[in-house]
PDB file of C-alpha atoms in Angstrom:
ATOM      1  CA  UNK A 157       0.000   0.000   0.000  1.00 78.00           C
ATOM      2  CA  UNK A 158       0.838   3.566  -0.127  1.00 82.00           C
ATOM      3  CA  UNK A 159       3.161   3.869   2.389  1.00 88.00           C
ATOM      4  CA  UNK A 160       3.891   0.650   4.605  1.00 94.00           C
ATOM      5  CA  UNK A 161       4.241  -3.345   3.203  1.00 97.00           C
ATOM      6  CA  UNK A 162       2.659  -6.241   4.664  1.00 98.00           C
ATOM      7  CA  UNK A 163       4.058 -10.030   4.688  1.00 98.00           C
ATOM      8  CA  UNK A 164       1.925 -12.870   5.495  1.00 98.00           C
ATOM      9  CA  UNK A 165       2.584 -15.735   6.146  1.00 98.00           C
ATOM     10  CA  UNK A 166       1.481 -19.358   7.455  1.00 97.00           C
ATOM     11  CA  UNK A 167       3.408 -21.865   9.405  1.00 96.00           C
ATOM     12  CA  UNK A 168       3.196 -24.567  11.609  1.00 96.00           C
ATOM     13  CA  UNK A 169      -0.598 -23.586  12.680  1.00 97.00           C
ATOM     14  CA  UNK A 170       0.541 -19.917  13.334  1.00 98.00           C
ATOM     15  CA  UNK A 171      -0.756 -16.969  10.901  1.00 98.00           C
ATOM     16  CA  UNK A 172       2.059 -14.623  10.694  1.00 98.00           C
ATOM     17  CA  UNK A 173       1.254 -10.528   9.278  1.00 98.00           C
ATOM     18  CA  UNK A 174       4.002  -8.222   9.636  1.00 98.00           C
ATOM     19  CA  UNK A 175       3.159  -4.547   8.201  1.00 98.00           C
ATOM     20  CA  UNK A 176       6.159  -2.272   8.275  1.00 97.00           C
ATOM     21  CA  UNK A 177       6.202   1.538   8.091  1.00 96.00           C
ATOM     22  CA  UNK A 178       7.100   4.983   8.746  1.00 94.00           C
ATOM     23  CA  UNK A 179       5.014   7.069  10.783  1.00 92.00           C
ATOM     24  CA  UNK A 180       4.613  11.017   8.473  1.00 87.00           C
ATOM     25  CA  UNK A 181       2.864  14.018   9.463  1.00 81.00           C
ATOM     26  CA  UNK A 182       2.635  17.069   7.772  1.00 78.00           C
ATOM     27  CA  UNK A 183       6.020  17.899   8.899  1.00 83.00           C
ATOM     28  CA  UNK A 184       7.602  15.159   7.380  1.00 79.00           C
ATOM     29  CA  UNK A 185       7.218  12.504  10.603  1.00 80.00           C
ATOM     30  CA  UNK A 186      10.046  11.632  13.055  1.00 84.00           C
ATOM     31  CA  UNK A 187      13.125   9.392  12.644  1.00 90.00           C
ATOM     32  CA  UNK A 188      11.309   5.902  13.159  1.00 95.00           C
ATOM     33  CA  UNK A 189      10.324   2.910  11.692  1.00 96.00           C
ATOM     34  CA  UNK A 190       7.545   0.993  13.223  1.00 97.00           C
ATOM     35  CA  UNK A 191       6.950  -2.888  12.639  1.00 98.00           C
ATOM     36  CA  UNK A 192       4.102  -4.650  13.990  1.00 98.00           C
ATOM     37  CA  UNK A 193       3.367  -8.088  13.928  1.00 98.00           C
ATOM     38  CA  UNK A 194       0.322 -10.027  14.380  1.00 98.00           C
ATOM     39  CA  UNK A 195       0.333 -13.841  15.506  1.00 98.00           C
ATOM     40  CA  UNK A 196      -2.654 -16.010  15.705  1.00 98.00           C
ATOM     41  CA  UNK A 197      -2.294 -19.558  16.891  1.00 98.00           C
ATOM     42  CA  UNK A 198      -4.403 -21.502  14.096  1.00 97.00           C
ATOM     43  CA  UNK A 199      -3.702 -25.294  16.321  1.00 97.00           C
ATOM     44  CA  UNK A 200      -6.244 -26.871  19.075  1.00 97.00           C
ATOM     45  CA  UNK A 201      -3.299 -26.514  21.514  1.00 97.00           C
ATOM     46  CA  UNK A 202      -1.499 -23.845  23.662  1.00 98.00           C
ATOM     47  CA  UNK A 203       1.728 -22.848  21.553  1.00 98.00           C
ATOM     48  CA  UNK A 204       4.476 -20.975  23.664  1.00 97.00           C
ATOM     49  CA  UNK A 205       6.683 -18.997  20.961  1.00 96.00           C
ATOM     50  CA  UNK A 206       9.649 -16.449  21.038  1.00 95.00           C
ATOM     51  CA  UNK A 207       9.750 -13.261  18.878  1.00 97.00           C
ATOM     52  CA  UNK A 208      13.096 -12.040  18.066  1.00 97.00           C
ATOM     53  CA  UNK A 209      13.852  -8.431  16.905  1.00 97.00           C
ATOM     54  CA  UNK A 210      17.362  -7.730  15.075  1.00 97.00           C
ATOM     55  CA  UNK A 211      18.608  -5.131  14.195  1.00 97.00           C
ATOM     56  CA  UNK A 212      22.497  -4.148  12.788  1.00 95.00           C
ATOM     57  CA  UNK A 213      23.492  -0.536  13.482  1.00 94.00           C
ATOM     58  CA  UNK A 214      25.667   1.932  11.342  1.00 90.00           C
ATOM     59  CA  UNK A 215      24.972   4.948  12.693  1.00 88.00           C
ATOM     60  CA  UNK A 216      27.600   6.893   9.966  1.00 84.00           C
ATOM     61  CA  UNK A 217      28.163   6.547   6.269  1.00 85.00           C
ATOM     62  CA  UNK A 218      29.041   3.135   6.078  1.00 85.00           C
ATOM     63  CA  UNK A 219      28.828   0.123   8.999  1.00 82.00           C
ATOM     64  CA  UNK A 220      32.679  -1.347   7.999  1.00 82.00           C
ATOM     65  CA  UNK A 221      34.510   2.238   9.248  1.00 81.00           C
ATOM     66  CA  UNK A 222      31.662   3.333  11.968  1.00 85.00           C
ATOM     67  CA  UNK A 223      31.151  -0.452  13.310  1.00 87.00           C
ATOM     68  CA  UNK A 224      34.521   0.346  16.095  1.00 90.00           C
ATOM     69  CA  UNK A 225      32.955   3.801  17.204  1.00 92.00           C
ATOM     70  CA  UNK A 226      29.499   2.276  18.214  1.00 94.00           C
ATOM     71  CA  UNK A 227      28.564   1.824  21.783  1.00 96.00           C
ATOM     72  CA  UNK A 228      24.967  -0.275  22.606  1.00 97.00           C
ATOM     73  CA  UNK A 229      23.660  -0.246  26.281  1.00 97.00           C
ATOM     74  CA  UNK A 230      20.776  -1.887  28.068  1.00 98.00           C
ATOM     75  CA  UNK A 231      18.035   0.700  29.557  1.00 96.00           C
ATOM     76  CA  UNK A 232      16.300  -0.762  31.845  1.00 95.00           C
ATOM     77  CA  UNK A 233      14.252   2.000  32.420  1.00 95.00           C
ATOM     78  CA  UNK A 234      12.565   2.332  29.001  1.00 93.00           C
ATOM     79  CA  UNK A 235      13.371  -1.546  28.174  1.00 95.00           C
ATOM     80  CA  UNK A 236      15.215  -0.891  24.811  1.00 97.00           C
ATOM     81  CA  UNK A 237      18.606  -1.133  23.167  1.00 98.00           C
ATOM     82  CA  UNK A 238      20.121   2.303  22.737  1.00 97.00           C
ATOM     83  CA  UNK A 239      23.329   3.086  20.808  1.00 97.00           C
ATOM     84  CA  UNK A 240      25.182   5.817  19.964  1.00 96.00           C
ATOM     85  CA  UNK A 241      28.280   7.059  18.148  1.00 93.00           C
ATOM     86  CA  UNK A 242      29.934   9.848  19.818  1.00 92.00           C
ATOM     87  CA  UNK A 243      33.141  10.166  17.333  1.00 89.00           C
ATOM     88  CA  UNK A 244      30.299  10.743  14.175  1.00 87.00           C
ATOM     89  CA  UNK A 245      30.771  14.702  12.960  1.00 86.00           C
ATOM     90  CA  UNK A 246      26.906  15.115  12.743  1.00 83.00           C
ATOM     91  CA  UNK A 247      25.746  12.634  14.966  1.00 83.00           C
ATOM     92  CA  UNK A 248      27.808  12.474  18.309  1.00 89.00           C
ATOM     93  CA  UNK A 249      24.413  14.015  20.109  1.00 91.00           C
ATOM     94  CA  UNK A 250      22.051  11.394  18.905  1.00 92.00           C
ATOM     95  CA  UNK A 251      20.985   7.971  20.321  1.00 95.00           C
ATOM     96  CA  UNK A 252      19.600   5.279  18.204  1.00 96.00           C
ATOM     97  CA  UNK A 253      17.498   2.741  20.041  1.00 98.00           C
ATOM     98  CA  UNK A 254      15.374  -0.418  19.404  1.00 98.00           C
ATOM     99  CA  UNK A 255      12.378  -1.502  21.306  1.00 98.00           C
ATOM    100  CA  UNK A 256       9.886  -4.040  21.293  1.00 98.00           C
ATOM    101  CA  UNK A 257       6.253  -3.866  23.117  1.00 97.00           C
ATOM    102  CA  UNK A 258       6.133  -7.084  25.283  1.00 97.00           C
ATOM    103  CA  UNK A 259       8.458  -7.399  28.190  1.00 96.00           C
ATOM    104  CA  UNK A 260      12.119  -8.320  26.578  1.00 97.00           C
ATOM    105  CA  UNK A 261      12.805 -11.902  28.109  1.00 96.00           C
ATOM    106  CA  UNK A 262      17.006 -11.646  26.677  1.00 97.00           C
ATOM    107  CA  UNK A 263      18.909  -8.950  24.769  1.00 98.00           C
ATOM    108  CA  UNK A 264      22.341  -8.533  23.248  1.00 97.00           C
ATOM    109  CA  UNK A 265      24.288  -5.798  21.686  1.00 97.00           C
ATOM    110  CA  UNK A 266      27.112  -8.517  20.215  1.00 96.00           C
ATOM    111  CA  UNK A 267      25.947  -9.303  16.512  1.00 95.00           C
ATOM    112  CA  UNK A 268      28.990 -12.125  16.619  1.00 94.00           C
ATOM    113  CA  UNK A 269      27.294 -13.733  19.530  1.00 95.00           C
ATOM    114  CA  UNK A 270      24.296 -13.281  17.947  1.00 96.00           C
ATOM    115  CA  UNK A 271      25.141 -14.735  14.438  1.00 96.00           C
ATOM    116  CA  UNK A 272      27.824 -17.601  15.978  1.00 94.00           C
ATOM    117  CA  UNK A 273      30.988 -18.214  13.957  1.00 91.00           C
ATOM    118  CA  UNK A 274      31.120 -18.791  10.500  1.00 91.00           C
ATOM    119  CA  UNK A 275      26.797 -17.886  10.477  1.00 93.00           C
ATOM    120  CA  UNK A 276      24.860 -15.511   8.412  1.00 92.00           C
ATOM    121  CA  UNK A 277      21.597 -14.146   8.911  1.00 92.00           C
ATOM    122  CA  UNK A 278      20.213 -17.075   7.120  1.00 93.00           C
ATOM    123  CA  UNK A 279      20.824 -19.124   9.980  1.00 94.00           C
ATOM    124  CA  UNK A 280      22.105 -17.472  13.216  1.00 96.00           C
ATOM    125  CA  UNK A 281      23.325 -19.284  16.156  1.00 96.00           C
ATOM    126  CA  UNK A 282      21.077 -17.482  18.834  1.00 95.00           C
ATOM    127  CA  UNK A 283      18.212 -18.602  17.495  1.00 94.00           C
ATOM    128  CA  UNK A 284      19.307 -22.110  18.590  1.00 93.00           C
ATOM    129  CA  UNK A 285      19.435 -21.064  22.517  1.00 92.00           C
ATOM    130  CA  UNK A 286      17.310 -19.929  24.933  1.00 90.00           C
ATOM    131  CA  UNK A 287      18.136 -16.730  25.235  1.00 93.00           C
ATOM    132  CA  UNK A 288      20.102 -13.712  24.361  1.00 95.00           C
ATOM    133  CA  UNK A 289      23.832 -12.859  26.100  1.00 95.00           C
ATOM    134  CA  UNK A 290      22.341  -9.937  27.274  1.00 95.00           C
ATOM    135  CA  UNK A 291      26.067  -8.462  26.227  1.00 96.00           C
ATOM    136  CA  UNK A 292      26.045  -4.589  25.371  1.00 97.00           C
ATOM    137  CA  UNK A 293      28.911  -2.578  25.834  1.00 96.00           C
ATOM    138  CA  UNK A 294      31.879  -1.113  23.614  1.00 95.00           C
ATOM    139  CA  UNK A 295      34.012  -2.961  21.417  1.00 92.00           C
ATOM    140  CA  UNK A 296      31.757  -5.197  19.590  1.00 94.00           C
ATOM    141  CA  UNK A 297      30.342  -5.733  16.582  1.00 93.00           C
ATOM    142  CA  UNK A 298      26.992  -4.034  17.613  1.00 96.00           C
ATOM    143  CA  UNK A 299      23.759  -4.749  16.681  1.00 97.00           C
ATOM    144  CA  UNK A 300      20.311  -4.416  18.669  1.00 98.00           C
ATOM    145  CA  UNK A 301      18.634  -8.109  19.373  1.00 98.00           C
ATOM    146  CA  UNK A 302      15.900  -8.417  21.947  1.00 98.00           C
ATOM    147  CA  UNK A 303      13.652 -11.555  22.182  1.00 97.00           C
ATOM    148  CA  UNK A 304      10.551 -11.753  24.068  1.00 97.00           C
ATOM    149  CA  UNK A 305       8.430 -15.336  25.034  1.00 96.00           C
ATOM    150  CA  UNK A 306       4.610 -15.125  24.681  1.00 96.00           C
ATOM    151  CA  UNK A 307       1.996 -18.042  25.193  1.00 97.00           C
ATOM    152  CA  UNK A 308      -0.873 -17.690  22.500  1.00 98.00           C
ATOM    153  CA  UNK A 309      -4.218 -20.360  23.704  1.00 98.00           C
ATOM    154  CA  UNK A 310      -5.872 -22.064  20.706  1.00 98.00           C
ATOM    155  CA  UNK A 311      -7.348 -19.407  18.236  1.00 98.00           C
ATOM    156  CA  UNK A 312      -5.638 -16.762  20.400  1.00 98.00           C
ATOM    157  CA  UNK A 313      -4.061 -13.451  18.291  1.00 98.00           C
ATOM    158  CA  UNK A 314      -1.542 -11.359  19.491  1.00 98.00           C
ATOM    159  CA  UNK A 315       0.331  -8.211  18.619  1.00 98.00           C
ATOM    160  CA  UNK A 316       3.682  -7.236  19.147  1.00 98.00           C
ATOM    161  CA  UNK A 317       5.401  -3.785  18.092  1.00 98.00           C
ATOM    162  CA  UNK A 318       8.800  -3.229  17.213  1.00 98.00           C
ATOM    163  CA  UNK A 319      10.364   0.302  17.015  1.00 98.00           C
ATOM    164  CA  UNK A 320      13.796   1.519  15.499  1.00 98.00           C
ATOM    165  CA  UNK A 321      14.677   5.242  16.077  1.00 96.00           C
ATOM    166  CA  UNK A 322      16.814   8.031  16.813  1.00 94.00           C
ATOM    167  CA  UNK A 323      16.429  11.051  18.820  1.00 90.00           C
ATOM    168  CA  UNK A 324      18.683  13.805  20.223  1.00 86.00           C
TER     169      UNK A 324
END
């Protein structure tokens, strides 16, 4: 549509319908992209699931020469991801963050824990554990990954928000 994209999708008894967008006002809208998904558990039986929201952050020109500069920390206050790169020209005053509406169950800021050695994004190694490292800090390759459990009954739908921003 004009505007935002939906996927759907149907798996394993759940219906899957992720619509992605940026929020615009007359001024042009804020720095953020909003993606919400919508589960519905299709099966007779109680399906416990976890929803895992990735992000990789540049936060300059190019993510091979800003990658070293980028520092990711845990707020525990808003429940999000935030990272910034203070040695940017025109963005050492921002903060990029990453949030996602349920309570966040695990969280790293380490896109090689994340992805495992010798892994892609085709098949990363966290999504073979139980949780996240819950790793943020400086000196890694950084990247925004939280992951939040949810229990959906029989015929049950759900909706979960993800947010990626920046703000001064």
């Amino acid at each position: 549509g004009a505007g935002y994209t939906v996927f759907e999708h149907n798996s394993h008894g759940i219906e899957q319908e992720l619509t992605v967008f940026v929020p615009v006002d007359d001024e042009g809208g804020a720095p953020l992209k909003v993606q919400r998904l919508v589960l519905k558990n299709d099966t007779a039986r109680t399906r416990k699931l976890s929803v895992t929201y990735y992000v990789e952050w540049t936060l300059g020109e190019v993510r091979e020469s800003s990658q070293m500069h980028v520092i990711t920390n845990w707020d525990d206050e808003v429940e999000a991801i935030i990272a910034r790169n203070h040695y940017h020209p025109d963005y050492a005053d921002r903060v990029a963050f990453a949030a996602i509406s349920l309570p966040v169950e695990s969280y790293t800021g380490d896109r090689t824990n994340f992805l495992g050695r010798n892994r892609s994004m085709g098949n990363p190694a966290a999504m073979e554990r139980t949780g996240l490292c819950r790793r943020t800090g400086a000196g890694l390759d950084p990247c925004a990954a939280l992951q939040t459990i949810l229990r959906l009954a029989p015929g049950e739908q759900m909706e979960i928000t993800c947010v990626l921003g920046q703000a001064q």
